[in-house]
Amino acid sequence: SGGSGGTMASESEAQRALQYEQTLMYGRYTQDLGTFAKDEAARLRLQEGDTPRPRRPSELLEYTQGRCGPCRVCALQCQRFLISKVGEDWVFLILLGLVMALVSWAMDFAIATCLQAQKWMYGGLDTNVLLQYMAWVTYPTVLITFSAGFTQILAPQAVGSGIPEMKTILRGVVLKEYLTLKTFVAKVIGLTCALGSGMPLGKEGPFVHIASMCAALLSRFLSLFGGFYENEARNIEMLAAACAVGVGCCFAAPIGGVLFSIEVTSTFFAVRNYWRGFFAATFSAFIFRVLAVWNKDEETITALFKTRFRLDFPFDLQELPAFAVIGIASGFGGALFVYLNRKIVQFMRRQKTINRFLMKKRLLFPALVTLIISTLTFPPGFGQFMAGQLTQKDTLVTLFDNQTWAKQGLSDEFEYLGILEAWRHPRSNVFVTLVVFILMKFWMSALATTIPVPCGAFMPVFVIGAAFGRLVGESMAAWFPDGIHTDSNIYRIVPGGYAVVGAAALSGAVTHTVSTAVIVFELTGQISHILPVMIAVILANAVAQSLQPSLYDSIIRIKKLPYLPELGWGHHEKYNVRVEDIMVRDIRYVTLNCKYRDLQQVLHSTKMKNLPLVESAESMILLGSIERTQVGALLSNQLSPHRRLLTLRQKVLSEDGHRLSDSSIRFQISTETSSGTPARPALRKPLKPALKRVPSSPADSPPGEA
């Protein structure tokens, strides 16, 4: 009977199991997985003898009393429904997109006002060149100095781009005071003043940081309605979406913003965040452009730098080598920009005397850099050879222009209308102006991005790339004034298309991204040059990645952030390196039953900050690690004169006369933080759950075999 009972039990278990059966068209499982799991959980609870919990009395009973009871119950249910819906992702993403669109629009309005004020002061003093120079130089110097001082006092973490730190945070590293409210205030005000000064600085990186702070602050606020916003994994997902929102509302380019944020912040991207980034970035870009229409800056929702290139024949196939040359040259230029930026920072750090002086006078360095750059861009002075009076936005508008500047040379037949007049000089041609502009803006941008203010480098590099592309386009137009199409139809060369290709290529080379091509399409509103842009961007990335790290990885190395960058190109042999090739083999360790003498010998024989804790010398099973200071505090406590006297007194008072063995110690291993308060919190700390990395210095122990 026992055998038959066991057979019946096994048959019932087989019937309950989740099995797969073959059908005519598709195979299927015998039961839905969710239903199967619920049934199994209910069966296990019954087997364990759990009694069903008594149901709590309804919390709504107290609201049902009285004449208005049903209304109160309905209001309470609506309140609970709304609170539960606040936890939905789409609500959070809408709020994030709305806040960032408002912040972006307000900052753009303030920046435009500051730049207009500088133009007004410069134009109002046209009778006196000296007063014009003083106004042109003093205004940006005051703004940059205020931005540096305000940021340094309120939140030094707001200095710089923000993308390198976001890459580190999304890898799981916690950076203190980086996503707080005061950092947000310092970043917004500091960035507005820095960009309002007219210096060659960008806003794309800082906007990624600002959007991330918005997401963090929104999570803290909405956590009042429920604890689901306190989950760390959820916060990481929202920060990933916030990075896309930052780029999307900065350029009104949601698709390129999502792709760019993935490329620059994520090594491994969770696809479940894809829709979050697109949803929030699209909503933010839409609201940002609607605000521009509402403020009557635009007639309708259009691209920021709308171009009107010829669509029927945008370029000839024989122009593709010229676009490839732009890509290769932009790759070398991007690598040179990253190298120059890093060398400027390293030079300032190595000069101990200058560094010590500037650390005491923190505002002197940004003021000096601003003074030099604004002096060189003064329009009546050297700035007349580099379109010095144009802002970054005006410069891009002119560089993407449809007209061919060098078509008739610089004769009177060609008309420079409006802001195009800035590129015209009576004693030089447009090629000289473009070359001077590229060379001067190149080192100016590399120097200006080292100023300790909130700033990015994307837009300056974007403008330089557009100028280089325009230079190549104007050269092609001069060499082939009637175009290079061999058929009867004549299609002239469009230098504005070359400018678009150069902007995407150089910015892609500096950031090591391909999505700059998509950003360019959304910025210009035209996709006619998709093939040349992709060819140039890919070639620029191939060259730049083989020469230098990206600008963001370079800043990570400069700041020594806790982030491991990718190996990159040309390091395939490093993939064959094993842990045993570089690990430290002969290390000192602590066992569970070691003596005080053994602990003292370990401390005297090594200088390691953390000692591995193993089960025994025979098994060598790793149990955790213990800090050196912790072991030293334990020894000083156990071997103190007071403790020795106490031990002797216990020996004398012992009735059996047996010696009290107090020569061994026991380590209690815990992987969780103790809830109780220890007797000596300064001396006894919970053991670390895992062995930390052992420094491989010669003083520690001999290294292993290579």
mmCIF file of C-alpha atoms in Angstrom, residues 230-461:
data_model
loop_
_atom_site.group_PDB
_atom_site.id
_atom_site.type_symbol
_atom_site.label_atom_id
_atom_site.label_comp_id
_atom_site.label_asym_id
_atom_site.label_seq_id
_atom_site.Cartn_x
_atom_site.Cartn_y
_atom_site.Cartn_z
ATOM 1 C CA GLU A 230 12.584 55.232 -3.424
ATOM 2 C CA ASN A 231 13.583 52.141 -5.406
ATOM 3 C CA GLU A 232 17.145 52.491 -6.685
ATOM 4 C CA ALA A 233 16.555 50.573 -9.930
ATOM 5 C CA ARG A 234 13.585 52.806 -10.741
ATOM 6 C CA ASN A 235 15.641 55.926 -10.108
ATOM 7 C CA ILE A 236 18.343 54.710 -12.497
ATOM 8 C CA GLU A 237 15.692 54.172 -15.183
ATOM 9 C CA MET A 238 14.331 57.673 -14.696
ATOM 10 C CA LEU A 239 17.833 59.178 -14.805
ATOM 11 C CA ALA A 240 18.444 57.413 -18.116
ATOM 12 C CA ALA A 241 15.233 58.970 -19.467
ATOM 13 C CA ALA A 242 16.254 62.357 -18.058
ATOM 14 C CA CYS A 243 19.499 62.320 -20.034
ATOM 15 C CA ALA A 244 17.455 61.981 -23.232
ATOM 16 C CA VAL A 245 15.164 64.821 -22.116
ATOM 17 C CA GLY A 246 18.166 67.096 -21.536
ATOM 18 C CA VAL A 247 19.418 66.743 -25.109
ATOM 19 C CA GLY A 248 15.916 66.716 -26.578
ATOM 20 C CA CYS A 249 14.769 70.017 -25.085
ATOM 21 C CA CYS A 250 18.146 71.647 -25.696
ATOM 22 C CA PHE A 251 18.014 71.221 -29.487
ATOM 23 C CA ALA A 252 14.316 70.383 -29.922
ATOM 24 C CA ALA A 253 15.622 67.066 -31.275
ATOM 25 C CA PRO A 254 13.905 64.207 -29.415
ATOM 26 C CA ILE A 255 15.039 61.316 -31.639
ATOM 27 C CA GLY A 256 18.664 62.422 -31.789
ATOM 28 C CA GLY A 257 18.520 63.275 -28.097
ATOM 29 C CA VAL A 258 17.519 59.745 -27.119
ATOM 30 C CA LEU A 259 20.181 58.160 -29.333
ATOM 31 C CA PHE A 260 22.865 60.617 -28.202
ATOM 32 C CA SER A 261 22.071 60.040 -24.512
ATOM 33 C CA ILE A 262 22.330 56.283 -25.033
ATOM 34 C CA GLU A 263 25.697 56.606 -26.774
ATOM 35 C CA VAL A 264 27.370 58.938 -24.288
ATOM 36 C CA THR A 265 25.979 57.656 -20.981
ATOM 37 C CA SER A 266 25.368 53.914 -21.350
ATOM 38 C CA THR A 267 27.680 51.036 -22.069
ATOM 39 C CA PHE A 268 24.820 48.548 -21.741
ATOM 40 C CA PHE A 269 21.391 50.058 -22.336
ATOM 41 C CA ALA A 270 18.204 48.554 -20.890
ATOM 42 C CA VAL A 271 15.710 48.442 -23.749
ATOM 43 C CA ARG A 272 12.819 48.876 -21.309
ATOM 44 C CA ASN A 273 13.973 52.507 -20.880
ATOM 45 C CA TYR A 274 13.712 53.153 -24.614
ATOM 46 C CA TRP A 275 10.083 54.239 -24.677
ATOM 47 C CA ARG A 276 10.557 56.334 -21.535
ATOM 48 C CA GLY A 277 13.306 58.373 -23.172
ATOM 49 C CA PHE A 278 11.352 58.855 -26.396
ATOM 50 C CA PHE A 279 8.129 59.773 -24.617
ATOM 51 C CA ALA A 280 9.679 62.326 -22.265
ATOM 52 C CA ALA A 281 12.028 63.826 -24.888
ATOM 53 C CA THR A 282 9.256 64.192 -27.466
ATOM 54 C CA PHE A 283 6.899 65.832 -24.997
ATOM 55 C CA SER A 284 9.642 68.164 -23.762
ATOM 56 C CA ALA A 285 10.691 69.193 -27.290
ATOM 57 C CA PHE A 286 7.053 69.775 -28.248
ATOM 58 C CA ILE A 287 6.375 72.041 -25.267
ATOM 59 C CA PHE A 288 9.681 73.856 -25.854
ATOM 60 C CA ARG A 289 8.738 74.749 -29.426
ATOM 61 C CA VAL A 290 5.141 75.587 -28.475
ATOM 62 C CA LEU A 291 6.480 78.126 -25.981
ATOM 63 C CA ALA A 292 8.536 79.710 -28.781
ATOM 64 C CA VAL A 293 5.369 80.047 -30.893
ATOM 65 C CA TRP A 294 3.441 81.416 -27.905
ATOM 66 C CA ASN A 295 6.161 84.041 -27.354
ATOM 67 C CA LYS A 296 5.885 84.925 -31.069
ATOM 68 C CA ASP A 297 9.499 83.967 -31.735
ATOM 69 C CA GLU A 298 8.260 81.537 -34.395
ATOM 70 C CA GLU A 299 5.158 81.407 -36.568
ATOM 71 C CA THR A 300 4.769 77.662 -36.192
ATOM 72 C CA ILE A 301 6.721 74.662 -34.891
ATOM 73 C CA THR A 302 9.801 74.416 -37.116
ATOM 74 C CA ALA A 303 13.423 73.324 -36.800
ATOM 75 C CA LEU A 304 15.790 75.577 -34.857
ATOM 76 C CA PHE A 305 18.103 76.140 -37.834
ATOM 77 C CA LYS A 306 15.801 75.492 -40.748
ATOM 78 C CA THR A 307 17.577 75.120 -44.076
ATOM 79 C CA ARG A 308 16.174 75.351 -47.595
ATOM 80 C CA PHE A 309 18.525 73.166 -49.603
ATOM 81 C CA ARG A 310 17.628 71.977 -53.080
ATOM 82 C CA LEU A 311 15.719 68.697 -52.794
ATOM 83 C CA ASP A 312 15.579 67.533 -56.422
ATOM 84 C CA PHE A 313 19.380 67.382 -56.741
ATOM 85 C CA PRO A 314 21.035 68.125 -53.355
ATOM 86 C CA PHE A 315 24.518 66.905 -54.325
ATOM 87 C CA ASP A 316 26.341 65.079 -57.077
ATOM 88 C CA LEU A 317 27.894 61.658 -56.539
ATOM 89 C CA GLN A 318 31.251 63.105 -57.558
ATOM 90 C CA GLU A 319 31.092 65.312 -54.452
ATOM 91 C CA LEU A 320 31.216 62.305 -52.127
ATOM 92 C CA PRO A 321 35.075 62.305 -51.976
ATOM 93 C CA ALA A 322 34.914 65.891 -50.710
ATOM 94 C CA PHE A 323 32.478 64.813 -47.980
ATOM 95 C CA ALA A 324 34.795 61.917 -47.105
ATOM 96 C CA VAL A 325 37.701 64.369 -46.791
ATOM 97 C CA ILE A 326 35.589 66.449 -44.385
ATOM 98 C CA GLY A 327 34.979 63.329 -42.284
ATOM 99 C CA ILE A 328 38.634 62.265 -42.127
ATOM 100 C CA ALA A 329 39.862 65.798 -41.384
ATOM 101 C CA SER A 330 37.169 66.183 -38.709
ATOM 102 C CA GLY A 331 38.393 62.966 -37.077
ATOM 103 C CA PHE A 332 41.892 64.387 -36.749
ATOM 104 C CA GLY A 333 40.471 67.738 -35.624
ATOM 105 C CA GLY A 334 38.264 66.133 -32.973
ATOM 106 C CA ALA A 335 41.176 64.135 -31.560
ATOM 107 C CA LEU A 336 43.298 67.293 -31.526
ATOM 108 C CA PHE A 337 40.570 69.205 -29.675
ATOM 109 C CA VAL A 338 40.342 66.541 -26.940
ATOM 110 C CA TYR A 339 44.139 66.407 -26.672
ATOM 111 C CA LEU A 340 44.442 70.198 -26.464
ATOM 112 C CA ASN A 341 41.716 70.462 -23.832
ATOM 113 C CA ARG A 342 43.401 67.833 -21.658
ATOM 114 C CA LYS A 343 46.879 69.348 -22.074
ATOM 115 C CA ILE A 344 45.635 72.792 -20.988
ATOM 116 C CA VAL A 345 44.265 71.321 -17.749
ATOM 117 C CA GLN A 346 47.409 69.268 -17.115
ATOM 118 C CA PHE A 347 49.662 72.267 -17.775
ATOM 119 C CA MET A 348 47.756 74.373 -15.255
ATOM 120 C CA ARG A 349 48.005 71.615 -12.663
ATOM 121 C CA ARG A 350 51.726 70.985 -13.153
ATOM 122 C CA GLN A 351 52.667 74.620 -12.664
ATOM 123 C CA LYS A 352 52.658 74.496 -8.874
ATOM 124 C CA THR A 353 53.269 78.214 -8.357
ATOM 125 C CA ILE A 354 50.563 79.310 -10.786
ATOM 126 C CA ASN A 355 48.182 76.649 -9.505
ATOM 127 C CA ARG A 356 48.711 77.706 -5.876
ATOM 128 C CA PHE A 357 48.176 81.360 -6.775
ATOM 129 C CA LEU A 358 45.015 80.672 -8.780
ATOM 130 C CA MET A 359 43.620 78.476 -6.001
ATOM 131 C CA LYS A 360 43.797 81.488 -3.699
ATOM 132 C CA LYS A 361 42.379 83.846 -6.352
ATOM 133 C CA ARG A 362 39.775 81.522 -7.828
ATOM 134 C CA LEU A 363 38.024 84.191 -9.883
ATOM 135 C CA LEU A 364 41.220 85.454 -11.537
ATOM 136 C CA PHE A 365 41.596 82.604 -14.045
ATOM 137 C CA PRO A 366 38.060 82.831 -15.543
ATOM 138 C CA ALA A 367 38.347 86.636 -15.658
ATOM 139 C CA LEU A 368 41.699 86.479 -17.501
ATOM 140 C CA VAL A 369 40.485 83.898 -20.030
ATOM 141 C CA THR A 370 37.338 85.915 -20.708
ATOM 142 C CA LEU A 371 39.374 89.105 -21.077
ATOM 143 C CA ILE A 372 41.707 87.503 -23.650
ATOM 144 C CA ILE A 373 38.923 85.922 -25.719
ATOM 145 C CA SER A 374 36.676 89.007 -25.711
ATOM 146 C CA THR A 375 39.633 91.217 -26.682
ATOM 147 C CA LEU A 376 40.433 89.024 -29.680
ATOM 148 C CA THR A 377 36.791 88.956 -30.814
ATOM 149 C CA PHE A 378 36.335 92.746 -30.541
ATOM 150 C CA PRO A 379 34.692 93.597 -33.943
ATOM 151 C CA PRO A 380 36.657 96.789 -34.797
ATOM 152 C CA GLY A 381 39.873 94.987 -33.862
ATOM 153 C CA PHE A 382 40.948 91.464 -34.761
ATOM 154 C CA GLY A 383 37.316 90.322 -34.588
ATOM 155 C CA GLN A 384 36.630 91.836 -38.002
ATOM 156 C CA PHE A 385 38.595 88.954 -39.561
ATOM 157 C CA MET A 386 36.502 86.279 -37.795
ATOM 158 C CA ALA A 387 32.917 87.621 -37.681
ATOM 159 C CA GLY A 388 33.433 88.575 -34.062
ATOM 160 C CA GLN A 389 30.091 90.319 -33.540
ATOM 161 C CA LEU A 390 28.015 87.223 -34.354
ATOM 162 C CA THR A 391 26.609 85.009 -31.601
ATOM 163 C CA GLN A 392 26.762 81.226 -31.913
ATOM 164 C CA LYS A 393 23.169 81.064 -33.156
ATOM 165 C CA ASP A 394 23.718 83.794 -35.757
ATOM 166 C CA THR A 395 26.939 82.110 -36.853
ATOM 167 C CA LEU A 396 25.158 78.814 -37.487
ATOM 168 C CA VAL A 397 22.357 80.565 -39.387
ATOM 169 C CA THR A 398 24.882 82.195 -41.715
ATOM 170 C CA LEU A 399 27.000 79.064 -42.159
ATOM 171 C CA PHE A 400 23.933 76.991 -43.131
ATOM 172 C CA ASP A 401 22.912 79.696 -45.623
ATOM 173 C CA ASN A 402 21.888 78.654 -49.120
ATOM 174 C CA GLN A 403 23.884 81.313 -50.961
ATOM 175 C CA THR A 404 27.353 80.716 -52.325
ATOM 176 C CA TRP A 405 29.545 83.474 -50.894
ATOM 177 C CA ALA A 406 32.499 82.975 -53.236
ATOM 178 C CA LYS A 407 30.475 82.438 -56.397
ATOM 179 C CA GLN A 408 31.383 85.840 -57.833
ATOM 180 C CA GLY A 409 34.353 86.382 -55.567
ATOM 181 C CA LEU A 410 33.901 89.508 -53.458
ATOM 182 C CA SER A 411 32.790 91.858 -56.216
ATOM 183 C CA ASP A 412 29.968 94.319 -55.753
ATOM 184 C CA GLU A 413 27.605 92.069 -57.709
ATOM 185 C CA PHE A 414 27.230 89.825 -54.691
ATOM 186 C CA GLU A 415 25.055 91.180 -51.909
ATOM 187 C CA TYR A 416 25.694 90.344 -48.251
ATOM 188 C CA LEU A 417 22.310 90.869 -46.678
ATOM 189 C CA GLY A 418 21.672 91.230 -42.941
ATOM 190 C CA ILE A 419 24.010 89.336 -40.635
ATOM 191 C CA LEU A 420 25.913 87.908 -43.612
ATOM 192 C CA GLU A 421 27.703 91.258 -43.702
ATOM 193 C CA ALA A 422 29.837 90.084 -40.760
ATOM 194 C CA TRP A 423 31.732 87.668 -43.029
ATOM 195 C CA ARG A 424 32.647 90.386 -45.500
ATOM 196 C CA HIS A 425 35.897 92.305 -45.192
ATOM 197 C CA PRO A 426 37.083 94.882 -47.732
ATOM 198 C CA ARG A 427 40.739 93.826 -47.593
ATOM 199 C CA SER A 428 40.391 90.024 -47.496
ATOM 200 C CA ASN A 429 38.219 87.334 -49.034
ATOM 201 C CA VAL A 430 35.842 84.923 -47.353
ATOM 202 C CA PHE A 431 38.396 82.090 -47.327
ATOM 203 C CA VAL A 432 40.755 84.060 -45.081
ATOM 204 C CA THR A 433 37.882 84.950 -42.765
ATOM 205 C CA LEU A 434 36.779 81.311 -42.469
ATOM 206 C CA VAL A 435 40.331 80.029 -41.863
ATOM 207 C CA VAL A 436 40.979 82.655 -39.161
ATOM 208 C CA PHE A 437 37.598 81.881 -37.604
ATOM 209 C CA ILE A 438 38.318 78.135 -37.463
ATOM 210 C CA LEU A 439 41.834 78.472 -36.040
ATOM 211 C CA MET A 440 40.948 81.090 -33.430
ATOM 212 C CA LYS A 441 37.690 79.474 -32.291
ATOM 213 C CA PHE A 442 39.438 76.101 -32.043
ATOM 214 C CA TRP A 443 41.899 77.051 -29.305
ATOM 215 C CA MET A 444 39.483 79.550 -27.753
ATOM 216 C CA SER A 445 36.851 76.845 -27.273
ATOM 217 C CA ALA A 446 39.400 74.371 -25.893
ATOM 218 C CA LEU A 447 40.555 77.015 -23.409
ATOM 219 C CA ALA A 448 37.098 78.365 -22.527
ATOM 220 C CA THR A 449 35.740 74.910 -21.630
ATOM 221 C CA THR A 450 38.339 74.688 -18.835
ATOM 222 C CA ILE A 451 36.828 77.707 -17.032
ATOM 223 C CA PRO A 452 35.267 76.621 -13.682
ATOM 224 C CA VAL A 453 31.702 77.514 -14.697
ATOM 225 C CA PRO A 454 28.770 75.331 -15.816
ATOM 226 C CA CYS A 455 29.407 74.843 -19.524
ATOM 227 C CA GLY A 456 29.588 72.275 -22.299
ATOM 228 C CA ALA A 457 31.672 71.882 -25.435
ATOM 229 C CA PHE A 458 29.183 70.476 -27.948
ATOM 230 C CA MET A 459 27.939 73.739 -29.465
ATOM 231 C CA PRO A 460 31.396 75.383 -29.927
ATOM 232 C CA VAL A 461 32.650 72.231 -31.650
#
